[in-house]
Amino acid sequence: QVRLQESGPGLVKPSQTLSLTCTVSGASTSSGDFYWGWIRQPAGKGLEWIGRIYASGSTVYNPSLKSRITMSVDTSKNQFSLRLSSVTAADTAVYYCARSVRSCSSTTCWDKWFDPWGQGTLVTVSS
Amino acid sequence: DIQMTQSPSSLSASVGDRVTITCRASQSISSYLNWYQQKPGKAPKLLIYAASSLQSGVPSRFSGSGSGTDFTLTISNLQPEDSATYYCQQSYSTLLTFGGGTKVEIK
């Protein structure tokens, strides 16, 4: 059974950097069949895709957050990570990591759907 | 960005009812549409992928249909455990986007 588990500080000060790690069990982050992504959800609101990373380290980020995001993958530890810089109260949310199925044509590859998801971790930005 | 619009935003129905949730994309997304169920305090769970394929382990009372810009999620024979918020998500564009959600309550 594939499981994903987020970890990291639950409280981050404004202007600092949010750092989260997702640990994967039951599957390998080096697999060529999947992307590894981050999604967030402010309290009482909808879901926002943050971005994704592939085993090779290639990334795609949401343009709305692109200037502040860094994602990385450590296949030796079977983990991938998110860093979001210069946080404000608007970045307060539950952050989920998730696996997405990767599909490719002759010219490009894309995410298909997210399954499974981690349980989520609440990150609050406050002084 | 491809905007995903769900309707209604909330509904209340009785056990045994047939419930339909609609998701409309701002442009054609072929069948690149997925549905998720989220219960309070829990992560979303994949129900339907590629518009109409039922994820393994999901009860057959859930079904999806549509292509292009208009999609539906149907719950036939609504059960108490179906009380949740449902989200659609498009995977046509590299920038993945979700609908705003539909909260289903049991009368």
PDB file of C-alpha atoms in Angstrom:
ATOM      1  CA  GLN A   1       0.000   0.000   0.000  1.00  0.00           C
ATOM      2  CA  VAL A   2       1.365   3.384  -0.977  1.00  0.00           C
ATOM      3  CA  ARG A   3       1.503   5.962   1.791  1.00  0.00           C
ATOM      4  CA  LEU A   4       2.666   9.563   1.841  1.00  0.00           C
ATOM      5  CA  GLN A   5       3.397  11.507   5.013  1.00  0.00           C
ATOM      6  CA  GLU A   6       4.075  15.222   5.291  1.00  0.00           C
ATOM      7  CA  SER A   7       6.392  16.605   7.959  1.00  0.00           C
ATOM      8  CA  GLY A   8       7.694  20.013   8.924  1.00  0.00           C
ATOM      9  CA  PRO A   9       7.124  22.992  11.219  1.00  0.00           C
ATOM     10  CA  GLY A  10       3.539  23.891  11.919  1.00  0.00           C
ATOM     11  CA  LEU A  11       4.348  27.532  12.574  1.00  0.00           C
ATOM     12  CA  VAL A  12       6.386  29.835  10.354  1.00  0.00           C
ATOM     13  CA  LYS A  13       7.041  33.533  10.870  1.00  0.00           C
ATOM     14  CA  PRO A  14       6.104  36.044   8.168  1.00  0.00           C
ATOM     15  CA  SER A  15       8.848  36.640   5.571  1.00  0.00           C
ATOM     16  CA  GLN A  16      10.540  33.354   6.462  1.00  0.00           C
ATOM     17  CA  THR A  17      10.672  30.133   4.453  1.00  0.00           C
ATOM     18  CA  LEU A  18       8.199  27.281   4.817  1.00  0.00           C
ATOM     19  CA  SER A  19       9.865  23.877   4.461  1.00  0.00           C
ATOM     20  CA  LEU A  20       7.995  20.581   4.206  1.00  0.00           C
ATOM     21  CA  THR A  21       9.056  17.047   3.414  1.00  0.00           C
ATOM     22  CA  CYS A  22       6.934  14.191   2.126  1.00  0.00           C
ATOM     23  CA  THR A  23       8.094  10.674   2.930  1.00  0.00           C
ATOM     24  CA  VAL A  24       6.861   7.944   0.607  1.00  0.00           C
ATOM     25  CA  SER A  25       6.414   4.301   1.542  1.00  0.00           C
ATOM     26  CA  GLY A  26       5.198   1.448  -0.617  1.00  0.00           C
ATOM     27  CA  ALA A  27       6.405   3.135  -3.794  1.00  0.00           C
ATOM     28  CA  SER A  28       9.608   4.619  -5.135  1.00  0.00           C
ATOM     29  CA  THR A  29      10.172   8.288  -5.901  1.00  0.00           C
ATOM     30  CA  SER A  30      12.580   7.081  -8.590  1.00  0.00           C
ATOM     31  CA  SER A  31       9.720   5.503 -10.530  1.00  0.00           C
ATOM     32  CA  GLY A  32       9.280   6.806 -14.044  1.00  0.00           C
ATOM     33  CA  ASP A  33       5.525   6.329 -13.892  1.00  0.00           C
ATOM     34  CA  PHE A  34       4.675   9.092 -11.442  1.00  0.00           C
ATOM     35  CA  TYR A  35       5.081  12.715 -10.503  1.00  0.00           C
ATOM     36  CA  TRP A  36       5.204  13.895  -6.899  1.00  0.00           C
ATOM     37  CA  GLY A  37       3.173  16.964  -6.111  1.00  0.00           C
ATOM     38  CA  TRP A  38       2.064  19.479  -3.531  1.00  0.00           C
ATOM     39  CA  ILE A  39      -1.429  20.899  -3.083  1.00  0.00           C
ATOM     40  CA  ARG A  40      -2.648  23.285  -0.405  1.00  0.00           C
ATOM     41  CA  GLN A  41      -5.986  24.213   1.111  1.00  0.00           C
ATOM     42  CA  PRO A  42      -6.660  27.274   3.265  1.00  0.00           C
ATOM     43  CA  ALA A  43      -9.162  26.671   6.033  1.00  0.00           C
ATOM     44  CA  GLY A  44     -12.684  26.429   4.675  1.00  0.00           C
ATOM     45  CA  LYS A  45     -11.533  26.959   1.095  1.00  0.00           C
ATOM     46  CA  GLY A  46     -10.745  24.972  -2.026  1.00  0.00           C
ATOM     47  CA  LEU A  47      -7.674  23.205  -3.319  1.00  0.00           C
ATOM     48  CA  GLU A  48      -4.725  24.922  -4.994  1.00  0.00           C
ATOM     49  CA  TRP A  49      -2.079  22.987  -6.907  1.00  0.00           C
ATOM     50  CA  ILE A  50       1.404  24.205  -5.974  1.00  0.00           C
ATOM     51  CA  GLY A  51       3.596  22.166  -8.276  1.00  0.00           C
ATOM     52  CA  ARG A  52       5.238  18.826  -8.967  1.00  0.00           C
ATOM     53  CA  ILE A  53       8.581  17.154  -9.325  1.00  0.00           C
ATOM     54  CA  TYR A  54       9.781  14.154 -11.277  1.00  0.00           C
ATOM     55  CA  ALA A  55      12.404  11.611 -10.270  1.00  0.00           C
ATOM     56  CA  SER A  56      14.949  13.370 -12.490  1.00  0.00           C
ATOM     57  CA  GLY A  57      14.457  16.563 -10.491  1.00  0.00           C
ATOM     58  CA  SER A  58      12.545  18.368 -13.219  1.00  0.00           C
ATOM     59  CA  THR A  59       9.804  20.577 -11.852  1.00  0.00           C
ATOM     60  CA  VAL A  60       6.661  22.404 -12.873  1.00  0.00           C
ATOM     61  CA  TYR A  61       5.327  25.111 -10.604  1.00  0.00           C
ATOM     62  CA  ASN A  62       2.089  27.062 -10.375  1.00  0.00           C
ATOM     63  CA  PRO A  63       2.927  30.422 -11.992  1.00  0.00           C
ATOM     64  CA  SER A  64       1.175  32.243  -9.164  1.00  0.00           C
ATOM     65  CA  LEU A  65       3.776  30.907  -6.727  1.00  0.00           C
ATOM     66  CA  LYS A  66       6.677  30.173  -9.036  1.00  0.00           C
ATOM     67  CA  SER A  67       8.996  32.935  -7.837  1.00  0.00           C
ATOM     68  CA  ARG A  68       8.830  31.629  -4.264  1.00  0.00           C
ATOM     69  CA  ILE A  69       8.851  27.840  -4.720  1.00  0.00           C
ATOM     70  CA  THR A  70      11.631  25.330  -4.736  1.00  0.00           C
ATOM     71  CA  MET A  71      10.965  21.601  -4.909  1.00  0.00           C
ATOM     72  CA  SER A  72      13.498  18.825  -4.614  1.00  0.00           C
ATOM     73  CA  VAL A  73      13.553  15.039  -4.531  1.00  0.00           C
ATOM     74  CA  ASP A  74      15.849  12.687  -2.647  1.00  0.00           C
ATOM     75  CA  THR A  75      15.365   9.265  -4.160  1.00  0.00           C
ATOM     76  CA  SER A  76      17.852   7.691  -1.714  1.00  0.00           C
ATOM     77  CA  LYS A  77      15.572   8.657   1.176  1.00  0.00           C
ATOM     78  CA  ASN A  78      12.370   8.222  -0.869  1.00  0.00           C
ATOM     79  CA  GLN A  79      11.366  11.769  -0.022  1.00  0.00           C
ATOM     80  CA  PHE A  80      10.514  14.967  -1.812  1.00  0.00           C
ATOM     81  CA  SER A  81      10.381  18.465  -0.410  1.00  0.00           C
ATOM     82  CA  LEU A  82       8.792  21.879  -0.765  1.00  0.00           C
ATOM     83  CA  ARG A  83      10.256  25.238   0.153  1.00  0.00           C
ATOM     84  CA  LEU A  84       8.126  28.366  -0.056  1.00  0.00           C
ATOM     85  CA  SER A  85       9.916  31.611   0.648  1.00  0.00           C
ATOM     86  CA  SER A  86       8.756  35.018   1.870  1.00  0.00           C
ATOM     87  CA  VAL A  87       5.590  33.619   3.391  1.00  0.00           C
ATOM     88  CA  THR A  88       2.662  35.756   4.514  1.00  0.00           C
ATOM     89  CA  ALA A  89      -0.570  34.996   6.328  1.00  0.00           C
ATOM     90  CA  ALA A  90      -2.080  34.134   2.939  1.00  0.00           C
ATOM     91  CA  ASP A  91       0.138  31.052   2.856  1.00  0.00           C
ATOM     92  CA  THR A  92      -1.534  29.625   5.960  1.00  0.00           C
ATOM     93  CA  ALA A  93      -3.115  26.363   4.843  1.00  0.00           C
ATOM     94  CA  VAL A  94      -3.144  22.610   5.089  1.00  0.00           C
ATOM     95  CA  TYR A  95      -0.422  21.355   2.774  1.00  0.00           C
ATOM     96  CA  TYR A  96      -0.850  17.980   1.098  1.00  0.00           C
ATOM     97  CA  CYS A  97       1.649  15.908  -0.811  1.00  0.00           C
ATOM     98  CA  ALA A  98       0.310  13.525  -3.423  1.00  0.00           C
ATOM     99  CA  ARG A  99       1.404  11.152  -6.151  1.00  0.00           C
ATOM    100  CA  SER A 100       0.147  11.783  -9.649  1.00  0.00           C
ATOM    101  CA  VAL A 101       0.070   9.342 -12.510  1.00  0.00           C
ATOM    102  CA  ARG A 102       2.383  10.404 -15.337  1.00  0.00           C
ATOM    103  CA  SER A 103       1.358   9.957 -18.926  1.00  0.00           C
ATOM    104  CA  CYS A 104       3.416  10.718 -22.029  1.00  0.00           C
ATOM    105  CA  SER A 105       2.872  11.192 -25.725  1.00  0.00           C
ATOM    106  CA  SER A 106       5.676  11.286 -28.274  1.00  0.00           C
ATOM    107  CA  THR A 107       6.399  14.896 -27.399  1.00  0.00           C
ATOM    108  CA  THR A 108       5.298  15.664 -23.865  1.00  0.00           C
ATOM    109  CA  CYS A 109       4.281  14.258 -20.500  1.00  0.00           C
ATOM    110  CA  TRP A 110       1.630  15.355 -18.085  1.00  0.00           C
ATOM    111  CA  ASP A 111      -0.078  14.651 -14.750  1.00  0.00           C
ATOM    112  CA  LYS A 112      -3.273  12.629 -14.896  1.00  0.00           C
ATOM    113  CA  TRP A 113      -4.763  12.322 -11.415  1.00  0.00           C
ATOM    114  CA  PHE A 114      -3.693  12.421  -7.774  1.00  0.00           C
ATOM    115  CA  ASP A 115      -3.681   9.185  -5.825  1.00  0.00           C
ATOM    116  CA  PRO A 116      -2.874   8.710  -3.038  1.00  0.00           C
ATOM    117  CA  TRP A 117      -2.620  11.847  -0.924  1.00  0.00           C
ATOM    118  CA  GLY A 118      -0.828  12.384   2.354  1.00  0.00           C
ATOM    119  CA  GLN A 119      -2.939  13.187   5.404  1.00  0.00           C
ATOM    120  CA  GLY A 120      -1.980  16.854   5.209  1.00  0.00           C
ATOM    121  CA  THR A 121      -0.167  19.155   7.591  1.00  0.00           C
ATOM    122  CA  LEU A 122      -1.359  22.534   8.820  1.00  0.00           C
ATOM    123  CA  VAL A 123       1.128  25.337   8.410  1.00  0.00           C
ATOM    124  CA  THR A 124       0.297  28.622  10.105  1.00  0.00           C
ATOM    125  CA  VAL A 125       2.140  31.804   9.218  1.00  0.00           C
ATOM    126  CA  SER A 126       2.181  34.069  12.235  1.00  0.00           C
ATOM    127  CA  SER A 127       4.614  36.060  14.330  1.00  0.00           C
TER     128      SER A 127
ATOM    129  CA  ASP B   1      -5.580  29.107 -16.614  1.00  0.00           C
ATOM    130  CA  ILE B   2      -8.483  26.731 -17.107  1.00  0.00           C
ATOM    131  CA  GLN B   3     -11.239  27.688 -14.679  1.00  0.00           C
ATOM    132  CA  MET B   4     -13.379  24.914 -13.224  1.00  0.00           C
ATOM    133  CA  THR B   5     -16.852  25.878 -12.013  1.00  0.00           C
ATOM    134  CA  GLN B   6     -18.905  23.505  -9.910  1.00  0.00           C
ATOM    135  CA  SER B   7     -22.595  23.692  -9.187  1.00  0.00           C
ATOM    136  CA  PRO B   8     -24.305  23.706  -6.869  1.00  0.00           C
ATOM    137  CA  SER B   9     -21.917  24.847  -4.150  1.00  0.00           C
ATOM    138  CA  SER B  10     -23.931  22.854  -1.645  1.00  0.00           C
ATOM    139  CA  LEU B  11     -26.921  20.562  -1.559  1.00  0.00           C
ATOM    140  CA  SER B  12     -28.964  18.605   0.918  1.00  0.00           C
ATOM    141  CA  ALA B  13     -30.504  15.275   0.010  1.00  0.00           C
ATOM    142  CA  SER B  14     -32.023  12.240   1.667  1.00  0.00           C
ATOM    143  CA  VAL B  15     -30.634   8.765   1.991  1.00  0.00           C
ATOM    144  CA  GLY B  16     -31.499   6.845  -1.153  1.00  0.00           C
ATOM    145  CA  ASP B  17     -31.692   9.933  -3.361  1.00  0.00           C
ATOM    146  CA  ARG B  18     -29.889  10.368  -6.639  1.00  0.00           C
ATOM    147  CA  VAL B  19     -27.541  13.356  -6.539  1.00  0.00           C
ATOM    148  CA  THR B  20     -25.907  15.093  -9.490  1.00  0.00           C
ATOM    149  CA  ILE B  21     -23.013  17.543  -9.288  1.00  0.00           C
ATOM    150  CA  THR B  22     -21.918  19.526 -12.316  1.00  0.00           C
ATOM    151  CA  CYS B  23     -18.454  20.748 -13.261  1.00  0.00           C
ATOM    152  CA  ARG B  24     -17.872  23.099 -16.173  1.00  0.00           C
ATOM    153  CA  ALA B  25     -14.481  23.932 -17.672  1.00  0.00           C
ATOM    154  CA  SER B  26     -13.684  27.323 -19.176  1.00  0.00           C
ATOM    155  CA  GLN B  27     -12.395  25.557 -22.304  1.00  0.00           C
ATOM    156  CA  SER B  28     -12.531  22.081 -23.705  1.00  0.00           C
ATOM    157  CA  ILE B  29     -10.539  19.589 -21.644  1.00  0.00           C
ATOM    158  CA  SER B  30     -11.526  16.431 -23.527  1.00  0.00           C
ATOM    159  CA  SER B  31     -11.932  13.774 -20.821  1.00  0.00           C
ATOM    160  CA  TYR B  32      -9.110  15.019 -18.586  1.00  0.00           C
ATOM    161  CA  LEU B  33     -11.373  15.397 -15.571  1.00  0.00           C
ATOM    162  CA  ASN B  34     -11.134  13.799 -12.156  1.00  0.00           C
ATOM    163  CA  TRP B  35     -13.415  13.793  -9.119  1.00  0.00           C
ATOM    164  CA  TYR B  36     -12.391  13.672  -5.462  1.00  0.00           C
ATOM    165  CA  GLN B  37     -14.285  13.250  -2.209  1.00  0.00           C
ATOM    166  CA  GLN B  38     -13.095  15.077   0.894  1.00  0.00           C
ATOM    167  CA  LYS B  39     -14.460  14.485   4.380  1.00  0.00           C
ATOM    168  CA  PRO B  40     -13.822  16.992   7.200  1.00  0.00           C
ATOM    169  CA  GLY B  41     -10.250  16.879   8.464  1.00  0.00           C
ATOM    170  CA  LYS B  42      -9.224  14.341   5.828  1.00  0.00           C
ATOM    171  CA  ALA B  43      -7.312  14.404   2.592  1.00  0.00           C
ATOM    172  CA  PRO B  44      -9.175  14.235  -0.709  1.00  0.00           C
ATOM    173  CA  LYS B  45      -9.764  10.763  -2.082  1.00  0.00           C
ATOM    174  CA  LEU B  46      -9.881   9.923  -5.787  1.00  0.00           C
ATOM    175  CA  LEU B  47     -13.310   8.710  -6.898  1.00  0.00           C
ATOM    176  CA  ILE B  48     -13.410   9.032 -10.673  1.00  0.00           C
ATOM    177  CA  TYR B  49     -10.585   9.564 -13.155  1.00  0.00           C
ATOM    178  CA  ALA B  50     -10.630  10.361 -16.846  1.00  0.00           C
ATOM    179  CA  ALA B  51     -14.209  11.607 -16.523  1.00  0.00           C
ATOM    180  CA  SER B  52     -15.883   8.234 -16.163  1.00  0.00           C
ATOM    181  CA  SER B  53     -13.509   5.583 -14.801  1.00  0.00           C
ATOM    182  CA  LEU B  54     -14.259   4.393 -11.286  1.00  0.00           C
ATOM    183  CA  GLN B  55     -11.241   4.193  -9.013  1.00  0.00           C
ATOM    184  CA  SER B  56     -10.652   0.772  -7.493  1.00  0.00           C
ATOM    185  CA  GLY B  57     -12.489   0.301  -4.223  1.00  0.00           C
ATOM    186  CA  VAL B  58     -14.984   3.101  -4.810  1.00  0.00           C
ATOM    187  CA  PRO B  59     -18.634   2.025  -4.541  1.00  0.00           C
ATOM    188  CA  SER B  60     -20.434   1.611  -7.836  1.00  0.00           C
ATOM    189  CA  ARG B  61     -23.118   4.127  -6.811  1.00  0.00           C
ATOM    190  CA  PHE B  62     -20.589   6.780  -7.872  1.00  0.00           C
ATOM    191  CA  SER B  63     -20.386   7.492 -11.589  1.00  0.00           C
ATOM    192  CA  GLY B  64     -19.002  10.195 -13.816  1.00  0.00           C
ATOM    193  CA  SER B  65     -19.809  11.357 -17.314  1.00  0.00           C
ATOM    194  CA  GLY B  66     -19.095  14.121 -19.778  1.00  0.00           C
ATOM    195  CA  SER B  67     -16.434  15.394 -22.119  1.00  0.00           C
ATOM    196  CA  GLY B  68     -15.352  18.707 -23.549  1.00  0.00           C
ATOM    197  CA  THR B  69     -16.502  21.351 -21.087  1.00  0.00           C
ATOM    198  CA  ASP B  70     -19.391  19.774 -19.175  1.00  0.00           C
ATOM    199  CA  PHE B  71     -19.097  16.963 -16.672  1.00  0.00           C
ATOM    200  CA  THR B  72     -21.253  15.362 -14.012  1.00  0.00           C
ATOM    201  CA  LEU B  73     -20.698  13.291 -10.922  1.00  0.00           C
ATOM    202  CA  THR B  74     -23.708  11.214  -9.946  1.00  0.00           C
ATOM    203  CA  ILE B  75     -24.278   9.497  -6.660  1.00  0.00           C
ATOM    204  CA  SER B  76     -27.144   7.065  -6.945  1.00  0.00           C
ATOM    205  CA  ASN B  77     -28.737   5.738  -3.768  1.00  0.00           C
ATOM    206  CA  LEU B  78     -27.092   8.333  -1.496  1.00  0.00           C
ATOM    207  CA  GLN B  79     -25.700   6.886   1.737  1.00  0.00           C
ATOM    208  CA  PRO B  80     -24.936   8.621   5.065  1.00  0.00           C
ATOM    209  CA  GLU B  81     -21.205   8.102   4.538  1.00  0.00           C
ATOM    210  CA  ASP B  82     -21.391  10.133   1.309  1.00  0.00           C
ATOM    211  CA  SER B  83     -21.679  13.341   3.326  1.00  0.00           C
ATOM    212  CA  ALA B  84     -18.585  15.205   2.127  1.00  0.00           C
ATOM    213  CA  THR B  85     -17.288  17.896  -0.199  1.00  0.00           C
ATOM    214  CA  TYR B  86     -16.669  16.872  -3.789  1.00  0.00           C
ATOM    215  CA  TYR B  87     -14.095  18.496  -6.064  1.00  0.00           C
ATOM    216  CA  CYS B  88     -13.476  18.219  -9.765  1.00  0.00           C
ATOM    217  CA  GLN B  89      -9.965  18.699 -11.172  1.00  0.00           C
ATOM    218  CA  GLN B  90      -8.733  19.112 -14.736  1.00  0.00           C
ATOM    219  CA  SER B  91      -5.495  17.584 -15.969  1.00  0.00           C
ATOM    220  CA  TYR B  92      -5.671  18.893 -19.540  1.00  0.00           C
ATOM    221  CA  SER B  93      -3.381  21.808 -18.801  1.00  0.00           C
ATOM    222  CA  THR B  94       0.047  21.652 -17.173  1.00  0.00           C
ATOM    223  CA  LEU B  95      -1.366  24.141 -14.657  1.00  0.00           C
ATOM    224  CA  LEU B  96      -3.703  21.832 -12.769  1.00  0.00           C
ATOM    225  CA  THR B  97      -6.842  23.422 -11.362  1.00  0.00           C
ATOM    226  CA  PHE B  98      -9.713  22.363  -9.134  1.00  0.00           C
ATOM    227  CA  GLY B  99     -13.336  23.340  -8.936  1.00  0.00           C
ATOM    228  CA  GLY B 100     -14.550  25.227  -5.906  1.00  0.00           C
ATOM    229  CA  GLY B 101     -16.224  22.196  -4.383  1.00  0.00           C
ATOM    230  CA  THR B 102     -19.761  20.967  -3.721  1.00  0.00           C
ATOM    231  CA  LYS B 103     -20.751  20.173  -0.162  1.00  0.00           C
ATOM    232  CA  VAL B 104     -23.232  17.311   0.096  1.00  0.00           C
ATOM    233  CA  GLU B 105     -25.250  17.063   3.280  1.00  0.00           C
ATOM    234  CA  ILE B 106     -27.650  14.328   4.309  1.00  0.00           C
ATOM    235  CA  LYS B 107     -31.114  15.465   5.421  1.00  0.00           C
TER     236      LYS B 107
END
